[in-house]
Amino acid sequence: MISAVRDALNVVSMNKTLDPVDEAGWGDLRALGHRMLDEMFSGMEEVRERPVWQPMPDTVRGALAGEPVPYQGQGAETVYAEFVENVLPYPTGNTHPRYFGWVKGTGTPLGMLADMLAAGMNPHMAGFDQAPKLVELQVLKWLGQLMGFPAATSGLLTSGGTMANLTGLNVGRFALAGYDVRAEGLAGHPQMRIYCSNETHSWVWKTAELLGLGRAGVRAIGVDAAYRMDVSALRSAIVEDRAAGLHPICVIGTAGTVNTGATDDLATLADLCAEQKLWFHVDGAFGALAYLSDEMKPMLRGMERADSLAFDLHKWGYLPFEVGCVLVRDPEMHRAAFATAASYLTEMDRGPAAGGMTFAERGVELSRGFKALKVWMSLKAHGVEALREVIEQNIAQAHYLGGLIDEARELELMAPVTMNVVCLRYRITGADERQLNALNQEIVMRVQESGVAVPSSTLLEGRFAIRVAIVNQRSRKEDFDMLVQAVLEAGRAVVRETA
Ligand SMILES: *Cc1c(COP(=O)(O)O)cnc(C)c1O
């Protein structure tokens, strides 16, 4: 018998716990928890007064990188104090009203509270007969309805867009393989092909690798001047691949590309998929949310015909990380693509295992958290109307920013503004593309380091663009004036220094 067990049996108590052990202990933790909440609320209320982002001093890097394993506890007070000193002041910046980098939602105070409640309740979301399961099912039903899908649509909340897209594609591969790909794998069968535009987000490569199709399983199609997939090139590619003995299975359309916010002609892609009997998947990571706006809906027409649709709620849904969603039109196919038979997960007639492992049978993960709560609380507390209004405000802000760029002689727009993404650059007469690339790269870093605003960047046909993606529920009109001012000042300074 190991000594710890022998010792344990010799003492009367086996009451070691990680909870506070008495009333005084609970009282202390409660007081600390209230302080944490107060301080997080204050931070959110005053976020506008802080720099968007700031570099970490060496002391912070040292403190957070070199600490030995803490075998002895330091107490919650001490650790919280260290969090306040070394962690909290150095965030990504995305909670700030002038953060426009990559595509990162702001989060909401209510979302923070909901995540706390979810962690406190700590349900296991593989399925089980429990109220949290009903909350996720309800949320999925609402989201399906809001995206124009039929009532029977299946779905799953995921950690994000990548997982949502992967999940949808896996159902498509299973449905279109033409044989039992789960049983047989891929060996000995013709190479399956999926099609997307070359503006598709990089999740598609990871997914093709994970699904065993390899990068050779993806055929990226060119785009037109508005960065939308060239549908006639797609059609030729499918015909050509079929003739070469390959096996086309899926077309991916994008609603809101990551580079420029462009949306493919989803209705035409839906027609083509119906005609060619291919799985139609739409990546609407942020763009799908624009479907809530009556003004934007026509541009996204066809999205509601997808076999699977992926989108995030931690981007344009403004919720805290992490939460994404995949909708799958055919509920039987969805389940058949993932369900497993394991004796320790067997459904029972009664008790907590009644109803089975509903969500584990819709995706990769078994243990899952209660992400649904923040979606449920936010939709109900704010209402979909409020969400729609803030989304429309972001689109208006993108057009406002586009107007400011048009007016400024030193700036130019690099792509049409169709949604919430604006690509621009600083220009000087007589400079070649290489010089403009270097100049604008320097401008982005200076603006970011100034703490005034955080845009990010991308390359559009080899040309460096300052990229502004607006999924921020805290931004006001003047924040875009300040962004433009910061870009102009940085541009002028770099030009002066290099003259
Ligand atoms: C962000 C994004 C993704 C990936 O979503 P994650 O939530 O970051 O995993 C996929 N596609 C597009 C268009 C995106 O903008």
Coordinates of C-alpha atoms and ligand atoms in Angstrom, one line a residue:
M1 CA 0.0 0.0 0.0
I2 CA 1.4 3.4 -0.9
S3 CA 2.2 5.5 2.1
A4 CA -0.2 8.3 1.4
V5 CA -3.1 5.8 1.3
R6 CA -1.8 4.2 4.5
D7 CA -1.6 7.5 6.2
A8 CA -5.0 8.5 5.0
L9 CA -6.5 5.4 6.5
N10 CA -4.8 6.0 9.8
V11 CA -6.3 9.5 10.2
V12 CA -10.0 9.8 10.8
S13 CA -10.6 12.6 8.3
M14 CA -10.5 12.3 4.5
N15 CA -11.9 15.8 4.1
K16 CA -9.1 17.5 2.1
T17 CA -10.8 19.9 -0.4
L18 CA -10.0 22.8 -2.7
D19 CA -13.0 24.7 -1.4
P20 CA -12.8 27.1 1.6
V21 CA -13.1 25.0 4.7
D22 CA -15.2 27.2 7.0
E23 CA -17.5 30.2 7.1
A24 CA -14.6 32.6 7.5
G25 CA -12.9 31.1 4.5
W26 CA -16.0 31.4 2.4
G27 CA -16.4 35.0 3.6
D28 CA -12.9 35.9 2.5
L29 CA -13.3 34.4 -0.9
R30 CA -16.7 36.0 -1.3
A31 CA -15.3 39.4 -0.5
L32 CA -12.4 38.8 -3.0
G33 CA -14.9 37.8 -5.6
H34 CA -16.9 40.9 -5.2
R35 CA -13.8 43.0 -5.5
M36 CA -12.8 41.2 -8.7
L37 CA -16.2 41.9 -10.2
D38 CA -16.1 45.6 -9.2
E39 CA -12.6 46.0 -10.6
M40 CA -13.5 44.2 -13.9
F41 CA -16.6 46.4 -14.3
S42 CA -14.5 49.6 -13.6
G43 CA -12.0 48.4 -16.2
M44 CA -14.8 48.0 -18.8
E45 CA -16.4 51.3 -17.9
E46 CA -13.1 53.2 -18.2
V47 CA -11.6 51.2 -21.1
R48 CA -11.8 54.2 -23.4
E49 CA -9.3 56.1 -21.2
R50 CA -6.6 53.4 -21.6
P51 CA -4.1 52.8 -24.4
V52 CA -5.6 50.2 -26.9
W53 CA -2.4 48.1 -26.6
Q54 CA 0.9 48.6 -24.9
P55 CA 4.1 46.6 -25.1
M56 CA 5.0 44.6 -22.0
P57 CA 8.0 45.8 -19.9
D58 CA 10.8 43.2 -19.3
T59 CA 9.8 42.9 -15.6
V60 CA 6.4 41.6 -16.7
R61 CA 7.9 39.2 -19.3
G62 CA 10.3 37.9 -16.6
A63 CA 7.6 37.5 -14.0
L64 CA 5.3 35.6 -16.3
A65 CA 7.9 33.4 -17.9
G66 CA 10.4 32.2 -15.3
E67 CA 8.5 31.2 -12.2
P68 CA 9.1 27.8 -10.7
V69 CA 6.3 25.3 -10.4
P70 CA 4.2 26.6 -7.4
Y71 CA 4.1 23.5 -5.2
Q72 CA 3.0 25.5 -2.2
G73 CA -0.1 27.6 -2.4
Q74 CA 0.2 31.4 -2.3
G75 CA -3.5 32.1 -1.6
A76 CA -6.1 33.6 -3.9
E77 CA -5.5 37.2 -2.6
T78 CA -1.8 37.1 -3.6
V79 CA -2.4 35.6 -7.0
Y80 CA -5.2 38.0 -7.8
A81 CA -2.9 40.9 -6.9
E82 CA -0.3 39.5 -9.3
F83 CA -3.0 39.2 -12.0
V84 CA -3.9 42.9 -11.5
E85 CA -0.3 43.9 -11.7
N86 CA 1.2 41.7 -14.5
V87 CA -1.6 40.3 -16.6
L88 CA -4.6 42.6 -16.6
P89 CA -2.8 45.7 -17.9
Y90 CA -1.4 43.9 -21.0
P91 CA -4.4 42.6 -23.0
T92 CA -4.8 42.0 -26.7
G93 CA -6.7 45.2 -26.8
N94 CA -9.9 44.0 -28.4
T95 CA -12.1 45.3 -25.6
H96 CA -11.1 48.8 -26.6
P97 CA -13.3 51.0 -28.8
R98 CA -10.4 51.6 -31.2
Y99 CA -9.4 48.0 -31.7
F100 CA -9.9 47.1 -35.4
G101 CA -7.3 44.4 -35.8
W102 CA -7.9 40.9 -37.4
V103 CA -11.5 40.0 -36.5
K104 CA -12.0 40.0 -32.7
G105 CA -15.2 40.8 -30.9
T106 CA -15.3 43.3 -28.0
G107 CA -17.1 41.1 -25.5
T108 CA -19.8 42.5 -23.3
P109 CA -20.2 42.9 -19.5
L110 CA -23.2 40.6 -19.6
G111 CA -21.2 38.0 -21.5
M112 CA -18.5 38.1 -18.8
L113 CA -21.2 37.5 -16.1
A114 CA -22.8 34.7 -18.1
D115 CA -19.4 33.0 -18.5
M116 CA -19.0 33.2 -14.7
L117 CA -22.4 31.7 -14.1
A118 CA -21.6 29.0 -16.6
A119 CA -18.3 28.1 -14.8
G120 CA -20.1 28.2 -11.5
M121 CA -22.8 25.8 -12.6
N122 CA -20.1 23.8 -14.5
P123 CA -22.4 21.4 -16.4
H124 CA -20.9 18.8 -18.8
M125 CA -22.3 19.6 -22.2
A126 CA -21.9 16.3 -24.0
G127 CA -25.7 16.0 -23.6
F128 CA -27.4 14.6 -20.5
D129 CA -30.9 15.3 -19.3
Q130 CA -30.3 18.7 -17.8
A131 CA -31.6 22.3 -18.2
P132 CA -28.3 23.5 -19.8
K133 CA -28.8 21.1 -22.7
L134 CA -32.2 22.6 -23.3
V135 CA -30.6 26.1 -23.3
E136 CA -28.2 25.1 -26.0
L137 CA -30.9 23.4 -28.1
Q138 CA -33.0 26.6 -27.8
V139 CA -30.1 28.8 -28.8
L140 CA -29.4 26.6 -31.8
K141 CA -33.1 26.8 -32.8
W142 CA -33.0 30.6 -32.6
L143 CA -29.8 30.9 -34.6
G144 CA -31.1 28.5 -37.3
Q145 CA -34.2 30.6 -37.6
L146 CA -32.3 33.9 -37.7
M147 CA -30.1 32.5 -40.5
G148 CA -33.1 31.4 -42.5
F149 CA -32.7 27.7 -42.0
P150 CA -35.6 25.2 -41.7
A151 CA -36.9 24.3 -38.2
A152 CA -35.5 20.8 -38.3
T153 CA -31.9 22.1 -38.8
S154 CA -29.2 20.6 -36.5
G155 CA -26.3 22.4 -35.1
L156 CA -23.6 22.7 -32.5
L157 CA -21.9 25.5 -30.6
T158 CA -18.2 25.3 -31.1
S159 CA -15.1 26.9 -29.7
G160 CA -15.0 29.1 -32.9
G161 CA -15.2 29.4 -36.6
T162 CA -12.4 27.0 -37.4
M163 CA -14.1 24.2 -35.4
A164 CA -17.5 25.1 -36.8
N165 CA -16.1 24.9 -40.4
L166 CA -14.2 21.7 -39.7
T167 CA -17.4 20.2 -38.3
G168 CA -19.5 21.2 -41.3
L169 CA -16.9 19.9 -43.7
N170 CA -16.6 16.6 -42.0
V171 CA -20.4 16.1 -42.4
G172 CA -20.0 17.0 -46.1
R173 CA -17.2 14.5 -46.6
F174 CA -19.2 11.8 -44.9
A175 CA -22.3 12.6 -46.9
L176 CA -20.6 12.8 -50.3
A177 CA -17.9 10.2 -50.1
G178 CA -20.2 7.7 -51.8
Y179 CA -19.0 4.9 -49.5
D180 CA -18.6 4.6 -45.7
V181 CA -15.6 6.9 -45.2
R182 CA -15.8 6.5 -41.5
A183 CA -15.3 2.7 -41.8
E184 CA -12.9 2.6 -44.7
G185 CA -10.9 5.8 -44.5
L186 CA -9.5 7.3 -47.7
A187 CA -7.0 4.7 -49.0
G188 CA -7.9 3.1 -52.3
H189 CA -10.5 5.7 -53.3
P190 CA -10.3 8.6 -55.8
Q191 CA -8.9 11.9 -54.3
M192 CA -11.8 13.9 -53.0
R193 CA -11.8 17.6 -53.9
I194 CA -13.2 20.6 -52.2
Y195 CA -13.5 24.0 -53.9
C196 CA -13.2 27.5 -52.5
S197 CA -11.9 30.9 -53.6
N198 CA -8.3 31.8 -53.0
E199 CA -9.6 34.4 -50.6
T200 CA -10.9 31.7 -48.3
H201 CA -9.6 31.8 -44.7
S202 CA -6.7 29.4 -43.8
W203 CA -9.0 27.1 -41.7
V204 CA -9.7 25.4 -45.0
W205 CA -6.1 24.1 -45.3
K206 CA -6.0 22.9 -41.7
T207 CA -9.3 21.2 -42.2
A208 CA -8.3 19.4 -45.5
E209 CA -5.2 18.1 -43.7
L210 CA -7.2 16.9 -40.7
L211 CA -9.9 15.3 -42.9
G212 CA -7.1 13.3 -44.7
L213 CA -7.7 15.0 -48.0
G214 CA -4.5 16.8 -47.8
R215 CA -3.8 20.2 -49.4
A216 CA -4.2 18.4 -52.7
G217 CA -7.8 18.0 -51.8
V218 CA -8.4 21.7 -52.0
R219 CA -8.7 23.5 -55.3
A220 CA -8.6 27.3 -54.7
I221 CA -10.4 29.2 -57.5
G222 CA -9.5 32.8 -58.5
V223 CA -11.6 35.8 -57.7
D224 CA -12.9 38.8 -59.7
A225 CA -12.1 42.5 -59.1
A226 CA -14.4 42.6 -56.1
Y227 CA -12.7 39.5 -54.5
R228 CA -15.6 37.2 -55.2
M229 CA -15.1 33.6 -56.5
D230 CA -15.0 33.3 -60.3
V231 CA -18.0 30.9 -60.7
S232 CA -17.3 30.0 -64.3
A233 CA -13.7 29.1 -63.4
L234 CA -15.2 27.0 -60.6
R235 CA -17.5 25.2 -63.0
S236 CA -14.6 24.4 -65.4
A237 CA -12.5 23.2 -62.5
I238 CA -15.2 20.7 -61.4
V239 CA -15.7 19.4 -64.9
E240 CA -11.9 19.1 -65.4
D241 CA -11.4 17.3 -62.1
R242 CA -14.2 14.8 -62.9
A243 CA -12.7 14.1 -66.2
A244 CA -9.3 13.5 -64.5
G245 CA -10.9 10.8 -62.2
L246 CA -11.0 13.0 -59.1
H247 CA -14.0 13.1 -56.8
P248 CA -15.5 16.6 -56.3
I249 CA -17.5 16.7 -53.0
C250 CA -17.9 20.2 -51.7
V251 CA -18.0 23.9 -52.6
I252 CA -17.2 26.5 -49.9
G253 CA -18.6 29.9 -50.3
T254 CA -17.6 32.8 -48.0
A255 CA -19.9 35.4 -46.5
G256 CA -17.4 38.1 -45.6
T257 CA -13.9 37.2 -46.5
V258 CA -11.2 37.9 -44.0
N259 CA -9.2 40.1 -46.3
T260 CA -11.8 42.5 -47.6
G261 CA -15.2 41.5 -46.3
A262 CA -16.3 40.3 -49.8
T263 CA -19.1 37.9 -50.2
D264 CA -19.3 35.2 -52.9
D265 CA -22.3 34.9 -55.1
L266 CA -23.9 32.4 -52.7
A267 CA -27.1 32.0 -54.7
T268 CA -25.3 31.0 -57.8
L269 CA -23.0 28.7 -55.8
A270 CA -26.1 27.1 -54.3
D271 CA -27.6 26.5 -57.8
L272 CA -24.3 25.0 -59.0
C273 CA -24.1 22.7 -56.0
A274 CA -27.7 21.5 -56.5
E275 CA -27.0 20.9 -60.2
Q276 CA -23.7 19.1 -59.6
K277 CA -24.9 17.3 -56.4
L278 CA -22.2 18.8 -54.2
W279 CA -22.2 19.7 -50.6
F280 CA -22.6 23.5 -50.2
H281 CA -20.8 24.9 -47.2
V282 CA -20.7 28.5 -46.3
D283 CA -18.0 30.1 -44.1
G284 CA -19.8 33.1 -42.6
A285 CA -17.4 33.5 -39.6
F286 CA -18.3 37.1 -39.2
G287 CA -20.3 37.9 -42.3
A288 CA -23.2 35.6 -41.6
L289 CA -24.3 37.9 -38.8
A290 CA -25.0 40.6 -41.4
Y291 CA -28.0 38.4 -42.4
L292 CA -29.8 40.0 -39.4
S293 CA -29.9 43.3 -41.4
D294 CA -32.6 43.6 -44.0
E295 CA -30.3 45.9 -45.9
M296 CA -27.5 43.4 -46.1
K297 CA -29.7 40.2 -46.6
P298 CA -29.9 40.5 -50.4
M299 CA -26.1 40.5 -50.6
L300 CA -26.0 37.2 -48.6
R301 CA -28.9 35.6 -50.5
G302 CA -28.2 31.9 -51.0
M303 CA -26.5 31.5 -47.6
E304 CA -29.8 30.0 -46.2
R305 CA -29.5 27.2 -48.8
A306 CA -26.2 25.9 -47.5
D307 CA -26.0 22.3 -46.3
S308 CA -23.8 23.6 -43.5
L309 CA -23.1 27.1 -42.3
A310 CA -20.4 28.1 -39.9
F311 CA -20.2 31.4 -38.0
D312 CA -18.8 32.9 -34.9
L313 CA -20.5 34.6 -32.0
H314 CA -17.3 35.9 -30.5
K315 CA -16.7 38.1 -33.6
W316 CA -19.7 40.0 -34.8
G317 CA -21.9 38.6 -32.1
Y318 CA -19.7 40.6 -29.7
L319 CA -19.6 37.8 -27.1
P320 CA -16.5 36.9 -25.2
F321 CA -14.3 34.1 -26.5
E322 CA -15.0 31.3 -27.2
V323 CA -18.2 30.6 -29.1
G324 CA -18.9 29.7 -32.7
C325 CA -21.8 27.8 -34.3
V326 CA -22.3 25.4 -37.1
L327 CA -25.7 24.7 -38.6
V328 CA -26.3 21.5 -40.5
R329 CA -29.5 21.2 -42.6
D330 CA -29.8 17.4 -42.4
P331 CA -30.0 16.4 -38.7
E332 CA -29.6 12.6 -39.5
M333 CA -26.6 13.2 -41.6
H334 CA -25.0 15.4 -38.9
R335 CA -25.5 12.7 -36.3
A336 CA -24.4 9.9 -38.6
A337 CA -21.1 11.7 -39.3
F338 CA -20.1 11.8 -35.6
A339 CA -22.0 9.3 -33.5
T340 CA -20.0 6.5 -31.8
A341 CA -21.1 3.5 -29.8
A342 CA -19.3 3.4 -26.4
S343 CA -20.7 1.3 -23.5
Y344 CA -19.8 4.0 -20.9
L345 CA -21.9 6.6 -22.9
T346 CA -25.0 4.5 -23.4
E347 CA -28.3 6.3 -23.2
M348 CA -30.6 5.2 -20.4
D349 CA -34.4 5.3 -20.1
R350 CA -34.3 7.5 -17.0
G351 CA -31.9 9.5 -15.0
P352 CA -29.2 11.9 -16.2
A353 CA -28.2 9.7 -19.1
A354 CA -31.7 9.8 -20.6
G355 CA -31.6 11.6 -24.0
G356 CA -28.1 10.5 -24.6
M357 CA -25.0 12.4 -25.7
T358 CA -26.8 14.7 -28.1
F359 CA -23.9 17.2 -28.6
A360 CA -21.1 14.7 -28.4
E361 CA -22.8 13.1 -31.4
R362 CA -22.6 16.3 -33.4
G363 CA -18.9 17.1 -33.2
V364 CA -15.4 16.2 -32.2
E365 CA -15.6 17.1 -28.5
L366 CA -17.0 15.0 -25.7
S367 CA -16.5 17.2 -22.6
R368 CA -17.8 20.7 -23.5
G369 CA -18.5 23.8 -21.5
F370 CA -21.7 25.8 -21.2
K371 CA -21.0 28.3 -23.9
A372 CA -24.7 28.4 -24.7
L373 CA -25.5 30.4 -21.6
K374 CA -23.8 33.6 -22.7
V375 CA -25.6 33.3 -26.1
W376 CA -29.0 32.7 -24.4
M377 CA -28.6 35.5 -21.9
S378 CA -27.3 38.0 -24.4
L379 CA -30.0 37.3 -27.0
K380 CA -32.7 37.5 -24.4
A381 CA -31.4 40.4 -22.4
H382 CA -30.4 42.7 -25.3
G383 CA -32.7 41.3 -27.9
V384 CA -31.9 40.5 -31.5
E385 CA -33.0 44.0 -32.5
A386 CA -30.2 45.6 -30.5
L387 CA -27.7 43.2 -31.9
R388 CA -28.9 44.1 -35.4
E389 CA -28.6 47.8 -34.7
V390 CA -25.0 47.6 -33.5
I391 CA -24.1 45.4 -36.6
E392 CA -25.7 48.0 -38.9
Q393 CA -23.8 50.7 -37.0
N394 CA -20.5 48.9 -37.7
I395 CA -21.4 48.8 -41.4
A396 CA -22.2 52.5 -41.4
Q397 CA -18.9 53.1 -39.6
A398 CA -17.1 51.2 -42.3
H399 CA -18.7 53.4 -45.0
Y400 CA -18.0 56.5 -42.9
L401 CA -14.3 55.5 -42.7
G402 CA -14.3 54.8 -46.4
G403 CA -15.5 58.4 -47.0
L404 CA -12.8 59.8 -44.8
I405 CA -10.2 57.9 -46.8
D406 CA -11.7 59.1 -50.1
E407 CA -11.4 62.7 -48.9
A408 CA -7.9 62.4 -47.6
R409 CA -5.4 63.1 -50.4
E410 CA -2.7 61.1 -48.8
L411 CA -4.8 58.0 -48.4
E412 CA -6.4 55.5 -50.8
L413 CA -8.9 52.7 -50.5
M414 CA -7.5 49.3 -51.5
A415 CA -10.7 47.4 -51.9
P416 CA -14.4 48.2 -52.2
V417 CA -16.2 48.6 -48.8
T418 CA -19.1 46.1 -48.9
M419 CA -19.5 45.2 -45.3
N420 CA -17.4 46.0 -42.2
V421 CA -13.8 45.7 -43.5
V422 CA -11.9 48.6 -44.9
C423 CA -8.4 48.3 -46.5
L424 CA -6.4 51.4 -47.1
R425 CA -2.9 52.7 -47.5
Y426 CA -0.9 55.9 -47.2
R427 CA 0.4 57.0 -50.6
I428 CA 3.1 59.4 -51.8
T429 CA 3.6 60.4 -55.3
G430 CA 6.6 58.9 -57.1
A431 CA 6.9 55.9 -54.7
D432 CA 7.0 52.4 -56.1
E433 CA 5.0 49.5 -54.7
R434 CA 7.9 48.2 -52.7
Q435 CA 8.4 51.5 -51.0
L436 CA 4.7 51.9 -50.3
N437 CA 4.7 48.4 -48.8
A438 CA 7.5 49.3 -46.4
L439 CA 6.0 52.7 -45.6
N440 CA 2.6 51.3 -44.7
Q441 CA 4.1 48.4 -42.7
E442 CA 5.9 51.0 -40.6
I443 CA 2.8 53.1 -40.3
V444 CA 0.8 50.1 -38.9
M445 CA 3.4 49.3 -36.3
R446 CA 3.6 52.9 -35.2
V447 CA -0.2 53.4 -34.9
Q448 CA -0.4 50.1 -32.9
E449 CA 2.4 51.1 -30.6
S450 CA 1.0 54.6 -30.1
G451 CA -1.9 53.1 -28.2
V452 CA -4.3 55.2 -30.1
A453 CA -5.8 52.5 -32.3
V454 CA -5.0 49.0 -33.5
P455 CA -5.7 48.2 -37.1
S456 CA -4.0 45.1 -38.6
S457 CA -2.7 44.5 -42.2
T458 CA -2.9 42.2 -45.2
L459 CA -1.6 41.8 -48.6
L460 CA -3.9 42.4 -51.6
E461 CA -2.3 41.2 -54.8
G462 CA 1.1 41.8 -53.2
R463 CA 0.3 45.3 -52.0
F464 CA 0.4 45.9 -48.3
A465 CA -2.9 47.2 -46.9
I466 CA -3.8 48.7 -43.6
R467 CA -6.8 46.6 -42.7
V468 CA -9.7 47.8 -40.4
A469 CA -12.2 45.2 -39.4
I470 CA -15.1 46.6 -37.4
V471 CA -16.8 44.1 -35.0
N472 CA -16.7 46.5 -32.1
Q473 CA -19.7 47.4 -30.1
R474 CA -17.9 50.2 -28.3
S475 CA -16.7 52.2 -31.3
R476 CA -18.1 55.7 -31.9
K477 CA -17.9 57.9 -35.0
E478 CA -15.0 59.9 -33.5
D479 CA -12.9 56.8 -33.0
F480 CA -12.6 56.6 -36.8
D481 CA -11.6 60.2 -37.0
M482 CA -8.9 59.5 -34.5
L483 CA -7.8 56.4 -36.5
V484 CA -7.4 58.4 -39.7
Q485 CA -5.6 61.1 -37.8
A486 CA -3.2 58.6 -36.3
V487 CA -2.5 57.0 -39.7
L488 CA -1.9 60.4 -41.3
E489 CA 0.4 61.5 -38.5
A490 CA 2.4 58.3 -38.6
G491 CA 2.7 58.5 -42.4
R492 CA 3.9 62.1 -42.4
A493 CA 6.4 61.3 -39.7
V494 CA 7.9 58.3 -41.6
V495 CA 8.0 60.3 -44.8
R496 CA 9.8 63.2 -43.0
E497 CA 12.3 60.8 -41.3
T498 CA 13.2 59.0 -44.5
A499 CA 13.3 62.2 -46.8
Ligands
LIG1 C1 -12.0 34.3 -38.0 C2 -12.4 33.6 -39.2 C3 -12.4 32.2 -39.3 C4 -11.9 31.4 -38.1 O1 -12.7 31.5 -37.0 P1 -12.1 31.3 -35.5 O2 -13.2 31.6 -34.6 O3 -10.9 32.3 -35.4 O4 -11.6 29.9 -35.4 C5 -12.8 31.6 -40.4 N1 -13.2 32.3 -41.5 C6 -13.2 33.6 -41.5 C7 -13.8 34.3 -42.7 C8 -12.8 34.3 -40.4 O5 -12.9 35.7 -40.4

